[in-house]
Amino acid sequence: MTEILQDRLPPEMEQPARLPGMAPLGDAPWLRVDEAYGAQMRHRQALLATRRDDVLWLEEGAAESAREVLAEVRGLLPDLGFRDEGDRIVCPDGRVVVPDGNDPLGTLGLLVQEDICLLQKRGDEHVLIGAVLCFPASWTLAEKAGKPLIGIHRPVAEYDDDLAKRVQRLFDGVRVGRPMWRFNRVAYVDPELHQPRLEAVAHRRIETLPPVTPYIRSERQCVVRMPVSGVVVFSIHTYVVAAGGDKSPEA
């Protein structure tokens, strides 16, 4: 299990995190490959093979948007150590992935460490229309599928009506070529990356933590606007590092 952990958090994610904490990403790529890539991708591959219905969902009619995201990601891969040969992609760990236009989210799940969520503006809110979510942190994809942002974040105590409006304005304001990012940091007892929890029990996780916890889980979350469909990508790069600490929850 230790090979699936990162050595340390990135320097920009070591300070305390606060909601919503969004900032311009600037010239930094919204995708990353780190030292845990190989081990994390083996875990993703196994989850997609054995628990696909739990970790991947795409709304009917959203396939074209998902294919656009896959095309955008492929344009970034060469700078991350991938070799895109057209009909196949050689990954940094040596695996070969054959892109499947009929399964764009499944292909993304085998290529990148990030979980990828797709949100589309409907009415006044962005709604989740698809995701490949192998490493959920105390939430379950099936419960969030098709829900707007405020429904996705239930039951986060800090996510009140005022914060919901601020986050929606941030999503509305994200422009093509100008992604935003934020991070969180939470204490965990178990380093397992696949940590789904139902809403009914998710809020009790903090209450059951011991006084000292051996792991810190932190997510680098990027918000990226697609140029054609206007769909927003919410990407999640998960870091888990060994560290003691108190059970003070963070966003």
Coordinates of N, CA and C in Angstrom, one line a residue:
M1 N 0.8 -1.2 0.0 CA 0.0 0.0 0.0 C 0.8 1.3 0.0
T2 N 2.1 1.2 0.6 CA 2.9 2.4 0.7 C 3.3 3.0 -0.7
E3 N 3.4 2.2 -1.7 CA 3.8 2.7 -3.0 C 2.7 3.6 -3.6
I4 N 1.5 3.5 -3.1 CA 0.4 4.3 -3.7 C 0.4 5.7 -3.1
L5 N 1.2 5.9 -2.0 CA 1.3 7.2 -1.4 C 2.3 8.1 -2.0
Q6 N 2.1 9.4 -2.0 CA 3.1 10.4 -2.4 C 4.1 10.6 -1.3
D7 N 5.3 11.1 -1.6 CA 6.3 11.3 -0.6 C 5.9 12.5 0.3
R8 N 5.3 13.5 -0.3 CA 4.9 14.7 0.4 C 3.9 15.5 -0.4
L9 N 3.3 16.4 0.3 CA 2.4 17.3 -0.5 C 3.1 18.3 -1.2
P10 N 2.6 18.8 -2.4 CA 3.3 19.9 -3.1 C 3.3 21.1 -2.2
P11 N 4.4 21.9 -2.3 CA 4.6 23.1 -1.4 C 3.3 24.0 -1.3
E12 N 2.7 24.2 -2.5 CA 1.5 25.1 -2.5 C 0.3 24.5 -1.8
M13 N 0.4 23.3 -1.4 CA -0.7 22.6 -0.7 C -0.4 22.3 0.7
E14 N 0.6 22.8 1.3 CA 1.0 22.6 2.6 C 0.4 23.5 3.6
Q15 N -0.1 24.7 3.2 CA -0.7 25.6 4.1 C -2.2 25.2 4.3
P16 N -2.8 25.8 5.3 CA -4.2 25.4 5.6 C -5.1 25.8 4.4
A17 N -6.1 25.0 4.2 CA -7.1 25.2 3.1 C -8.4 25.8 3.6
R18 N -9.0 26.6 2.8 CA -10.3 27.2 3.2 C -11.2 27.2 2.0
L19 N -12.5 27.2 2.3 CA -13.5 27.2 1.3 C -13.8 28.7 0.9
P20 N -14.1 29.0 -0.4 CA -13.9 28.0 -1.5 C -12.5 28.0 -2.0
G21 N -11.7 29.1 -1.7 CA -10.2 29.1 -1.9 C -9.8 29.0 -3.3
M22 N -10.6 29.4 -4.3 CA -10.3 29.3 -5.7 C -9.3 30.4 -6.1
A23 N -8.3 30.0 -7.0 CA -7.4 31.0 -7.5 C -7.1 30.6 -8.9
P24 N -6.6 31.6 -9.7 CA -6.2 31.3 -11.1 C -5.1 30.3 -11.1
L25 N -5.1 29.3 -12.1 CA -4.1 28.3 -12.2 C -2.9 28.9 -12.9
G26 N -3.1 29.9 -13.7 CA -2.0 30.5 -14.5 C -1.4 29.6 -15.5
D27 N -0.1 29.5 -15.6 CA 0.5 28.6 -16.7 C 0.7 27.2 -16.3
A28 N 0.3 26.8 -15.0 CA 0.5 25.5 -14.6 C -0.5 24.5 -15.3
P29 N -0.1 23.3 -15.6 CA -1.0 22.4 -16.2 C -2.1 21.9 -15.2
W30 N -3.3 21.7 -15.7 CA -4.3 21.2 -14.8 C -4.2 19.7 -14.5
L31 N -3.4 19.0 -15.3 CA -3.1 17.6 -15.1 C -1.7 17.4 -14.6
R32 N -1.5 16.4 -13.7 CA -0.1 16.2 -13.2 C 0.2 14.7 -13.2
V33 N 1.5 14.3 -13.3 CA 1.9 13.0 -13.1 C 3.0 13.1 -12.0
D34 N 2.7 12.3 -10.9 CA 3.7 12.3 -9.8 C 4.3 11.0 -9.5
E35 N 5.0 10.8 -8.4 CA 5.8 9.6 -8.1 C 4.9 8.4 -7.8
A36 N 3.6 8.6 -7.5 CA 2.7 7.6 -7.3 C 1.9 7.1 -8.5
Y37 N 2.2 7.7 -9.7 CA 1.4 7.4 -10.9 C 1.2 5.9 -11.1
G38 N 2.3 5.2 -11.2 CA 2.1 3.8 -11.5 C 1.2 3.0 -10.6
A39 N 1.4 3.2 -9.3 CA 0.6 2.4 -8.3 C -0.8 2.9 -8.3
Q40 N -1.0 4.2 -8.4 CA -2.4 4.7 -8.5 C -3.1 4.3 -9.7
M41 N -2.4 4.2 -10.8 CA -3.1 3.8 -12.1 C -3.4 2.3 -12.0
R42 N -2.6 1.5 -11.4 CA -3.0 0.1 -11.3 C -4.3 -0.1 -10.5
H43 N -4.4 0.8 -9.4 CA -5.6 0.7 -8.6 C -6.8 1.2 -9.5
R44 N -6.6 2.3 -10.2 CA -7.7 2.7 -11.1 C -8.1 1.7 -12.1
Q45 N -7.1 1.0 -12.7 CA -7.4 0.0 -13.7 C -8.2 -1.1 -13.1
A46 N -7.9 -1.6 -11.8 CA -8.6 -2.6 -11.2 C -10.0 -2.2 -10.9
L47 N -10.2 -1.0 -10.4 CA -11.6 -0.5 -10.1 C -12.4 -0.4 -11.3
L48 N -11.9 0.1 -12.4 CA -12.6 0.2 -13.7 C -13.0 -1.2 -14.2
A49 N -12.1 -2.2 -13.9 CA -12.4 -3.6 -14.4 C -13.4 -4.3 -13.5
T50 N -13.4 -4.0 -12.2 CA -14.2 -4.8 -11.3 C -15.4 -4.1 -10.7
R51 N -15.4 -2.7 -10.8 CA -16.4 -1.9 -10.1 C -16.8 -0.7 -11.0
R52 N -16.9 -1.0 -12.3 CA -17.1 0.1 -13.2 C -18.4 0.9 -13.0
D53 N -19.4 0.2 -12.6 CA -20.7 0.9 -12.4 C -20.6 1.8 -11.2
D54 N -19.7 1.5 -10.3 CA -19.6 2.4 -9.1 C -18.7 3.6 -9.3
V55 N -17.8 3.5 -10.3 CA -16.8 4.6 -10.4 C -16.9 5.4 -11.8
L56 N -17.9 5.0 -12.6 CA -18.0 5.7 -13.9 C -19.5 5.8 -14.2
W57 N -19.9 7.0 -14.5 CA -21.3 7.3 -14.9 C -21.3 8.4 -15.9
L58 N -22.1 8.3 -17.0 CA -22.3 9.3 -18.0 C -23.7 9.4 -18.4
E59 N -24.2 10.6 -18.3 CA -25.6 10.9 -18.6 C -25.9 10.6 -20.1
E60 N -27.0 10.1 -20.4 CA -27.4 9.9 -21.8 C -27.4 11.2 -22.6
G61 N -26.7 11.2 -23.7 CA -26.6 12.5 -24.5 C -25.3 13.3 -24.2
A62 N -24.5 12.8 -23.2 CA -23.3 13.6 -22.8 C -22.0 13.1 -23.4
A63 N -22.1 12.1 -24.3 CA -20.9 11.4 -24.8 C -20.1 12.4 -25.6
E64 N -20.7 13.3 -26.3 CA -19.9 14.2 -27.2 C -19.1 15.1 -26.3
S65 N -19.7 15.6 -25.2 CA -18.9 16.4 -24.3 C -17.7 15.7 -23.7
A66 N -18.0 14.4 -23.3 CA -16.9 13.6 -22.8 C -15.8 13.4 -23.8
R67 N -16.2 13.2 -25.1 CA -15.2 13.0 -26.1 C -14.3 14.3 -26.3
E68 N -15.0 15.5 -26.1 CA -14.2 16.7 -26.2 C -13.2 16.8 -25.1
V69 N -13.6 16.4 -23.9 CA -12.6 16.4 -22.8 C -11.4 15.4 -23.1
L70 N -11.7 14.3 -23.6 CA -10.7 13.3 -23.9 C -9.7 13.9 -25.0
A71 N -10.3 14.6 -26.0 CA -9.4 15.2 -27.0 C -8.6 16.3 -26.4
E72 N -9.1 17.1 -25.5 CA -8.3 18.2 -24.8 C -7.2 17.6 -24.0
V73 N -7.5 16.5 -23.3 CA -6.5 15.8 -22.4 C -5.4 15.3 -23.3
R74 N -5.8 14.7 -24.4 CA -4.7 14.1 -25.3 C -3.7 15.1 -25.8
G75 N -4.2 16.4 -26.0 CA -3.3 17.4 -26.4 C -2.3 17.8 -25.3
L76 N -2.6 17.5 -24.0 CA -1.7 17.8 -22.9 C -0.7 16.7 -22.6
L77 N -1.0 15.5 -23.0 CA -0.3 14.3 -22.6 C 1.2 14.3 -22.9
P78 N 1.6 14.7 -24.1 CA 3.1 14.7 -24.5 C 3.9 15.4 -23.5
D79 N 3.4 16.5 -22.9 CA 4.2 17.3 -22.0 C 4.3 16.7 -20.6
L80 N 3.5 15.6 -20.4 CA 3.5 14.9 -19.1 C 4.2 13.6 -19.2
G81 N 4.9 13.3 -20.3 CA 5.6 12.0 -20.3 C 4.9 10.9 -21.1
F82 N 3.8 11.2 -21.7 CA 3.1 10.2 -22.5 C 3.6 10.3 -24.0
R83 N 3.3 9.2 -24.7 CA 3.6 9.1 -26.1 C 2.3 8.7 -26.9
D84 N 1.7 9.7 -27.5 CA 0.5 9.5 -28.2 C 0.8 9.1 -29.7
E85 N 0.5 7.9 -30.0 CA 0.8 7.3 -31.3 C -0.5 7.2 -32.2
G86 N -1.5 7.9 -31.8 CA -2.7 7.9 -32.6 C -3.7 6.8 -32.2
D87 N -3.4 5.6 -32.6 CA -4.3 4.5 -32.2 C -4.0 3.9 -30.9
R88 N -2.9 4.4 -30.3 CA -2.5 3.9 -28.9 C -1.7 5.0 -28.2
I89 N -1.8 4.9 -26.9 CA -1.1 5.9 -26.1 C -0.2 5.1 -25.1
V90 N 1.1 5.5 -25.1 CA 2.0 4.8 -24.2 C 2.2 5.7 -22.9
C91 N 1.8 5.2 -21.8 CA 1.8 6.0 -20.6 C 3.2 6.0 -19.9
P92 N 3.4 6.9 -18.9 CA 4.7 7.1 -18.3 C 5.1 5.8 -17.6
D93 N 4.2 4.9 -17.2 CA 4.6 3.7 -16.5 C 4.7 2.5 -17.5
G94 N 4.7 2.8 -18.8 CA 4.9 1.8 -19.8 C 3.6 1.1 -20.3
R95 N 2.5 1.3 -19.6 CA 1.2 0.7 -20.1 C 0.8 1.3 -21.4
V96 N 0.1 0.5 -22.2 CA -0.4 1.0 -23.5 C -2.0 1.1 -23.3
V97 N -2.5 2.2 -23.6 CA -4.0 2.4 -23.6 C -4.4 2.7 -25.0
V98 N -5.4 1.9 -25.5 CA -6.0 2.1 -26.8 C -7.2 3.1 -26.6
P99 N -7.2 4.3 -27.1 CA -8.3 5.2 -26.9 C -9.6 4.7 -27.5
D100 N -10.7 4.8 -26.8 CA -12.0 4.4 -27.3 C -13.0 5.5 -27.3
G101 N -13.3 6.0 -28.5 CA -14.2 7.1 -28.6 C -15.6 6.8 -28.1
N102 N -15.9 5.6 -28.0 CA -17.2 5.2 -27.5 C -17.2 5.0 -26.0
D103 N -16.0 5.2 -25.4 CA -15.9 5.1 -23.9 C -14.9 6.2 -23.5
P104 N -15.2 7.4 -23.7 CA -14.2 8.5 -23.4 C -13.8 8.6 -21.9
L105 N -14.8 8.5 -21.0 CA -14.5 8.5 -19.6 C -13.7 7.3 -19.2
G106 N -14.0 6.2 -19.7 CA -13.2 5.0 -19.4 C -11.8 5.1 -19.8
T107 N -11.6 5.7 -21.0 CA -10.2 5.9 -21.5 C -9.5 6.9 -20.6
L108 N -10.1 8.0 -20.2 CA -9.5 9.0 -19.3 C -9.1 8.3 -18.0
G109 N -10.0 7.5 -17.5 CA -9.7 6.8 -16.2 C -8.5 5.9 -16.3
L110 N -8.1 5.4 -17.5 CA -6.9 4.6 -17.6 C -5.7 5.4 -17.9
L111 N -5.8 6.7 -18.2 CA -4.7 7.5 -18.6 C -4.2 8.4 -17.5
V112 N -5.0 9.1 -16.8 CA -4.6 10.1 -15.9 C -4.9 9.8 -14.5
Q113 N -4.1 10.3 -13.5 CA -4.3 10.1 -12.1 C -5.6 10.8 -11.6
E114 N -6.0 11.9 -12.3 CA -7.1 12.7 -11.9 C -8.4 12.0 -12.1
D115 N -9.3 12.1 -11.1 CA -10.7 11.8 -11.4 C -11.3 13.0 -12.1
I116 N -12.2 12.8 -13.0 CA -12.7 13.8 -13.9 C -14.3 13.8 -13.8
C117 N -14.8 15.0 -13.4 CA -16.2 15.2 -13.3 C -16.6 16.3 -14.3
L118 N -17.7 16.1 -15.0 CA -18.2 17.0 -16.0 C -19.5 17.6 -15.5
L119 N -19.5 19.0 -15.6 CA -20.7 19.7 -15.1 C -21.2 20.7 -16.2
Q120 N -22.5 20.7 -16.4 CA -23.1 21.5 -17.5 C -24.1 22.5 -16.8
K121 N -24.0 23.7 -17.3 CA -25.0 24.8 -16.8 C -26.4 24.5 -17.3
R122 N -27.3 24.4 -16.3 CA -28.7 24.2 -16.6 C -29.5 25.1 -15.7
G123 N -30.1 26.0 -16.2 CA -30.8 27.0 -15.4 C -29.8 27.9 -14.7
D124 N -29.9 27.9 -13.4 CA -29.0 28.8 -12.6 C -27.9 28.0 -12.0
E125 N -27.8 26.7 -12.2 CA -26.7 25.9 -11.6 C -26.0 25.0 -12.6
H126 N -24.8 24.6 -12.2 CA -24.1 23.6 -12.9 C -24.5 22.2 -12.3
V127 N -24.7 21.3 -13.3 CA -25.2 19.9 -12.9 C -24.2 18.9 -13.3
L128 N -24.0 17.9 -12.5 CA -23.1 16.8 -12.8 C -23.7 15.9 -13.9
I129 N -23.0 15.8 -15.1 CA -23.6 15.0 -16.2 C -22.7 13.8 -16.5
G130 N -21.6 13.7 -15.8 CA -20.8 12.5 -16.0 C -19.5 12.5 -15.1
A131 N -18.9 11.4 -14.8 CA -17.7 11.4 -14.0 C -17.0 10.0 -14.1
V132 N -15.7 10.0 -14.1 CA -15.0 8.8 -13.7 C -14.3 9.1 -12.4
L133 N -14.8 8.5 -11.4 CA -14.5 8.8 -10.0 C -14.0 7.6 -9.3
C134 N -12.7 7.3 -9.4 CA -12.2 6.1 -8.8 C -11.8 6.3 -7.3
F135 N -11.5 7.6 -7.0 CA -10.9 7.8 -5.7 C -11.8 8.9 -4.9
P136 N -13.1 8.5 -4.7 CA -14.0 9.4 -3.9 C -13.5 9.6 -2.5
A137 N -13.6 10.8 -2.0 CA -13.2 11.1 -0.6 C -14.5 11.3 0.2
S138 N -15.1 10.2 0.7 CA -16.3 10.2 1.5 C -17.6 10.7 0.8
W139 N -17.7 10.3 -0.5 CA -18.9 10.5 -1.2 C -19.1 9.5 -2.2
T140 N -20.3 9.3 -2.7 CA -20.6 8.2 -3.6 C -21.2 8.8 -4.9
L141 N -20.6 8.4 -6.1 CA -21.0 8.9 -7.4 C -22.5 8.7 -7.6
A142 N -23.1 7.5 -7.3 CA -24.5 7.3 -7.6 C -25.4 8.3 -6.9
E143 N -25.0 8.8 -5.8 CA -25.9 9.7 -5.0 C -25.8 11.1 -5.6
K144 N -24.7 11.4 -6.3 CA -24.5 12.8 -6.9 C -24.8 12.9 -8.3
A145 N -25.0 11.8 -9.0 CA -25.2 11.8 -10.5 C -26.5 12.6 -10.8
G146 N -26.3 13.6 -11.7 CA -27.4 14.4 -12.2 C -27.8 15.5 -11.2
K147 N -27.1 15.7 -10.1 CA -27.4 16.8 -9.2 C -26.6 18.1 -9.4
P148 N -27.2 19.2 -9.0 CA -26.5 20.5 -9.1 C -25.4 20.6 -8.0
L149 N -24.6 21.6 -8.1 CA -23.5 21.8 -7.1 C -24.0 21.7 -5.7
I150 N -25.1 22.4 -5.3 CA -25.5 22.4 -3.9 C -25.9 21.0 -3.5
G151 N -26.4 20.2 -4.4 CA -26.8 18.8 -4.0 C -25.5 17.9 -3.9
I152 N -24.5 18.2 -4.8 CA -23.3 17.4 -4.8 C -22.6 17.6 -3.4
H153 N -22.6 18.8 -2.9 CA -21.9 19.1 -1.7 C -22.6 18.8 -0.4
R154 N -23.9 18.4 -0.5 CA -24.6 18.0 0.7 C -23.9 16.7 1.2
P155 N -23.6 16.5 2.5 CA -23.9 17.2 3.6 C -22.7 18.0 4.2
V156 N -21.9 18.7 3.4 CA -20.8 19.5 3.9 C -21.4 20.6 4.7
A157 N -21.0 20.7 6.0 CA -21.7 21.7 6.9 C -21.4 23.1 6.5
E158 N -20.1 23.3 6.0 CA -19.7 24.7 5.6 C -20.4 25.2 4.3
Y159 N -21.0 24.3 3.6 CA -21.5 24.6 2.3 C -23.0 25.1 2.4
D160 N -23.1 26.4 2.9 CA -24.4 27.0 3.1 C -24.8 27.7 1.9
D161 N -26.0 28.4 1.9 CA -26.5 29.0 0.7 C -25.6 30.1 0.2
D162 N -25.0 30.8 1.1 CA -24.1 31.9 0.7 C -22.9 31.3 0.0
L163 N -22.3 30.3 0.5 CA -21.1 29.7 -0.1 C -21.5 29.0 -1.5
A164 N -22.7 28.4 -1.5 CA -23.2 27.8 -2.7 C -23.3 28.9 -3.8
K165 N -23.8 30.1 -3.5 CA -23.9 31.1 -4.5 C -22.5 31.6 -5.0
R166 N -21.5 31.6 -4.0 CA -20.1 32.0 -4.4 C -19.5 31.0 -5.3
V167 N -19.7 29.7 -5.0 CA -19.1 28.7 -5.8 C -19.7 28.7 -7.2
Q168 N -21.1 28.9 -7.3 CA -21.7 28.9 -8.6 C -21.2 30.1 -9.4
R169 N -21.0 31.3 -8.8 CA -20.4 32.4 -9.5 C -19.0 32.1 -10.0
L170 N -18.2 31.3 -9.3 CA -16.9 30.9 -9.7 C -17.0 30.0 -10.9
F171 N -17.9 29.1 -10.9 CA -18.1 28.2 -12.1 C -18.6 29.0 -13.3
D172 N -19.5 29.9 -13.1 CA -20.0 30.8 -14.2 C -18.8 31.6 -14.8
G173 N -17.9 32.0 -13.9 CA -16.9 32.9 -14.4 C -15.6 32.3 -15.0
V174 N -15.5 31.0 -14.9 CA -14.4 30.3 -15.5 C -14.4 30.4 -17.0
R175 N -13.3 30.9 -17.6 CA -13.2 31.1 -19.0 C -12.3 30.1 -19.7
V176 N -12.6 29.9 -20.9 CA -11.7 28.9 -21.7 C -10.3 29.4 -21.7
G177 N -9.4 28.5 -21.4 CA -7.9 28.9 -21.3 C -7.5 29.6 -20.1
R178 N -8.4 29.7 -19.1 CA -8.1 30.4 -17.8 C -8.7 29.6 -16.7
P179 N -8.1 28.4 -16.5 CA -8.7 27.5 -15.4 C -8.4 28.1 -14.0
M180 N -9.2 27.6 -13.1 CA -9.0 27.9 -11.7 C -8.6 26.7 -10.9
W181 N -8.1 26.9 -9.7 CA -7.8 25.7 -8.9 C -8.0 26.0 -7.4
R182 N -8.1 24.9 -6.6 CA -8.1 25.0 -5.2 C -7.6 23.7 -4.6
F183 N -7.5 23.6 -3.3 CA -7.1 22.3 -2.7 C -7.8 22.2 -1.3
N184 N -7.9 21.0 -0.8 CA -8.4 20.7 0.5 C -7.4 19.8 1.2
R185 N -7.6 19.6 2.5 CA -6.7 18.7 3.3 C -7.5 18.2 4.4
V186 N -7.5 16.8 4.5 CA -8.4 16.2 5.5 C -7.6 15.0 6.2
A187 N -7.8 14.8 7.4 CA -7.2 13.7 8.2 C -7.9 12.4 7.9
Y188 N -7.2 11.3 7.6 CA -7.7 10.0 7.4 C -7.0 8.9 8.2
V189 N -7.7 7.9 8.6 CA -7.0 6.8 9.3 C -6.5 5.8 8.3
D190 N -7.2 5.6 7.2 CA -7.0 4.6 6.2 C -6.4 5.2 4.9
P191 N -5.3 4.8 4.4 CA -4.7 5.4 3.2 C -5.4 4.9 1.9
E192 N -6.4 4.0 2.0 CA -7.1 3.6 0.8 C -7.6 4.8 0.0
L193 N -7.4 4.8 -1.3 CA -7.9 5.9 -2.1 C -9.4 5.9 -2.5
H194 N -9.9 4.7 -2.6 CA -11.3 4.5 -2.9 C -12.1 4.5 -1.6
Q195 N -12.7 5.7 -1.3 CA -13.3 5.8 0.0 C -14.8 6.4 -0.2
P196 N -15.6 5.6 -0.8 CA -17.0 6.1 -1.0 C -17.8 6.0 0.3
R197 N -18.6 7.0 0.6 CA -19.5 7.0 1.7 C -20.9 7.6 1.3
L198 N -21.9 7.0 1.8 CA -23.3 7.6 1.6 C -23.5 8.8 2.4
E199 N -24.3 9.7 1.9 CA -24.6 11.0 2.6 C -25.0 10.8 4.0
A200 N -25.8 9.7 4.2 CA -26.4 9.5 5.6 C -25.3 9.2 6.6
V201 N -24.1 8.8 6.2 CA -23.1 8.4 7.2 C -21.8 9.3 7.0
A202 N -21.7 10.0 5.8 CA -20.4 10.7 5.6 C -20.1 11.7 6.6
H203 N -21.1 12.4 7.2 CA -20.9 13.5 8.2 C -20.3 12.9 9.5
R204 N -20.5 11.6 9.7 CA -20.0 11.0 10.9 C -18.5 10.6 10.9
R205 N -17.9 10.7 9.7 CA -16.5 10.3 9.6 C -15.6 11.0 10.6
I206 N -15.8 12.3 10.7 CA -14.9 13.1 11.5 C -15.1 12.7 13.0
E207 N -16.3 12.4 13.4 CA -16.6 12.1 14.7 C -15.9 10.8 15.2
T208 N -15.6 9.9 14.2 CA -15.0 8.6 14.6 C -13.5 8.6 14.4
L209 N -12.9 9.7 14.0 CA -11.5 9.8 13.9 C -10.8 9.7 15.3
P210 N -9.7 9.0 15.5 CA -9.0 9.0 16.7 C -8.3 10.4 16.9
P211 N -7.7 10.7 18.1 CA -7.1 12.0 18.3 C -5.9 12.2 17.4
V212 N -5.2 11.1 17.0 CA -4.0 11.3 16.1 C -4.3 10.4 14.9
T213 N -4.1 11.0 13.7 CA -4.4 10.2 12.5 C -3.1 10.1 11.7
P214 N -2.9 8.9 11.1 CA -1.6 8.6 10.4 C -1.5 9.1 9.0
Y215 N -2.6 9.6 8.4 CA -2.5 10.0 7.0 C -3.2 11.4 6.8
I216 N -2.7 12.1 5.9 CA -3.3 13.3 5.4 C -3.7 13.1 3.9
R217 N -4.9 13.4 3.6 CA -5.4 13.3 2.2 C -5.7 14.7 1.7
S218 N -5.1 15.0 0.6 CA -5.3 16.4 0.0 C -5.6 16.2 -1.5
E219 N -6.5 17.0 -1.9 CA -7.0 17.0 -3.3 C -6.6 18.3 -4.0
R220 N -5.9 18.2 -5.1 CA -5.7 19.4 -6.0 C -6.9 19.4 -7.0
Q221 N -7.7 20.4 -6.9 CA -9.0 20.4 -7.7 C -8.9 21.6 -8.7
C222 N -9.1 21.2 -10.0 CA -9.0 22.3 -11.0 C -10.4 22.4 -11.7
V223 N -10.7 23.6 -12.1 CA -12.0 23.9 -12.8 C -11.6 24.4 -14.2
V224 N -12.0 23.7 -15.2 CA -11.6 24.0 -16.6 C -12.7 24.0 -17.5
R225 N -12.9 25.1 -18.3 CA -14.0 25.3 -19.2 C -13.6 24.7 -20.6
M226 N -14.4 23.8 -21.2 CA -14.2 23.3 -22.5 C -14.6 24.3 -23.6
P227 N -13.8 24.4 -24.7 CA -14.0 25.5 -25.6 C -15.3 25.3 -26.5
V228 N -15.7 24.1 -26.8 CA -16.8 23.8 -27.8 C -18.1 23.7 -27.0
S229 N -18.2 22.8 -26.1 CA -19.5 22.5 -25.4 C -19.7 23.5 -24.3
G230 N -18.7 24.1 -23.8 CA -18.9 24.9 -22.6 C -19.0 24.2 -21.3
V231 N -18.9 22.9 -21.4 CA -18.9 22.0 -20.2 C -17.7 22.4 -19.3
V232 N -17.9 22.3 -18.0 CA -16.8 22.5 -17.0 C -16.3 21.2 -16.5
V233 N -15.0 21.0 -16.6 CA -14.3 19.9 -16.0 C -13.9 20.2 -14.6
F234 N -14.2 19.4 -13.7 CA -13.8 19.5 -12.3 C -12.8 18.3 -12.1
S235 N -11.5 18.5 -12.1 CA -10.6 17.4 -11.9 C -10.1 17.3 -10.5
I236 N -9.8 16.1 -10.1 CA -9.3 15.9 -8.7 C -8.1 15.0 -8.7
H237 N -7.0 15.6 -8.3 CA -5.7 14.8 -8.2 C -5.5 14.6 -6.7
T238 N -5.5 13.3 -6.3 CA -5.5 12.9 -4.9 C -4.1 12.6 -4.4
Y239 N -3.7 13.3 -3.3 CA -2.5 13.0 -2.6 C -2.8 12.4 -1.3
V240 N -2.1 11.3 -0.9 CA -2.2 10.8 0.4 C -0.8 10.7 1.0
V241 N -0.5 11.3 2.1 CA 0.9 11.2 2.7 C 0.8 10.8 4.1
A242 N 1.8 10.1 4.5 CA 1.9 9.7 5.9 C 2.2 10.8 6.8
A243 N 1.4 11.1 7.8 CA 1.6 12.2 8.7 C 0.7 12.1 9.9
G244 N 1.2 12.4 11.1 CA 0.4 12.4 12.3 C -0.4 13.7 12.3
G245 N -1.4 13.8 13.1 CA -2.1 15.1 13.2 C -3.4 15.0 14.0
D246 N -4.0 16.1 14.3 CA -5.2 16.1 15.1 C -6.4 16.0 14.1
K247 N -7.6 15.8 14.6 CA -8.7 15.6 13.7 C -9.5 16.9 13.5
S248 N -8.8 17.9 13.0 CA -9.5 19.1 12.7 C -9.8 19.0 11.2
P249 N -11.1 18.9 10.9 CA -11.5 18.8 9.5 C -11.3 20.1 8.7
E250 N -10.9 20.0 7.5 CA -10.8 21.1 6.6 C -11.6 20.9 5.3
A251 N -11.8 21.9 4.6 CA -12.7 21.9 3.4 C -12.1 21.0 2.3

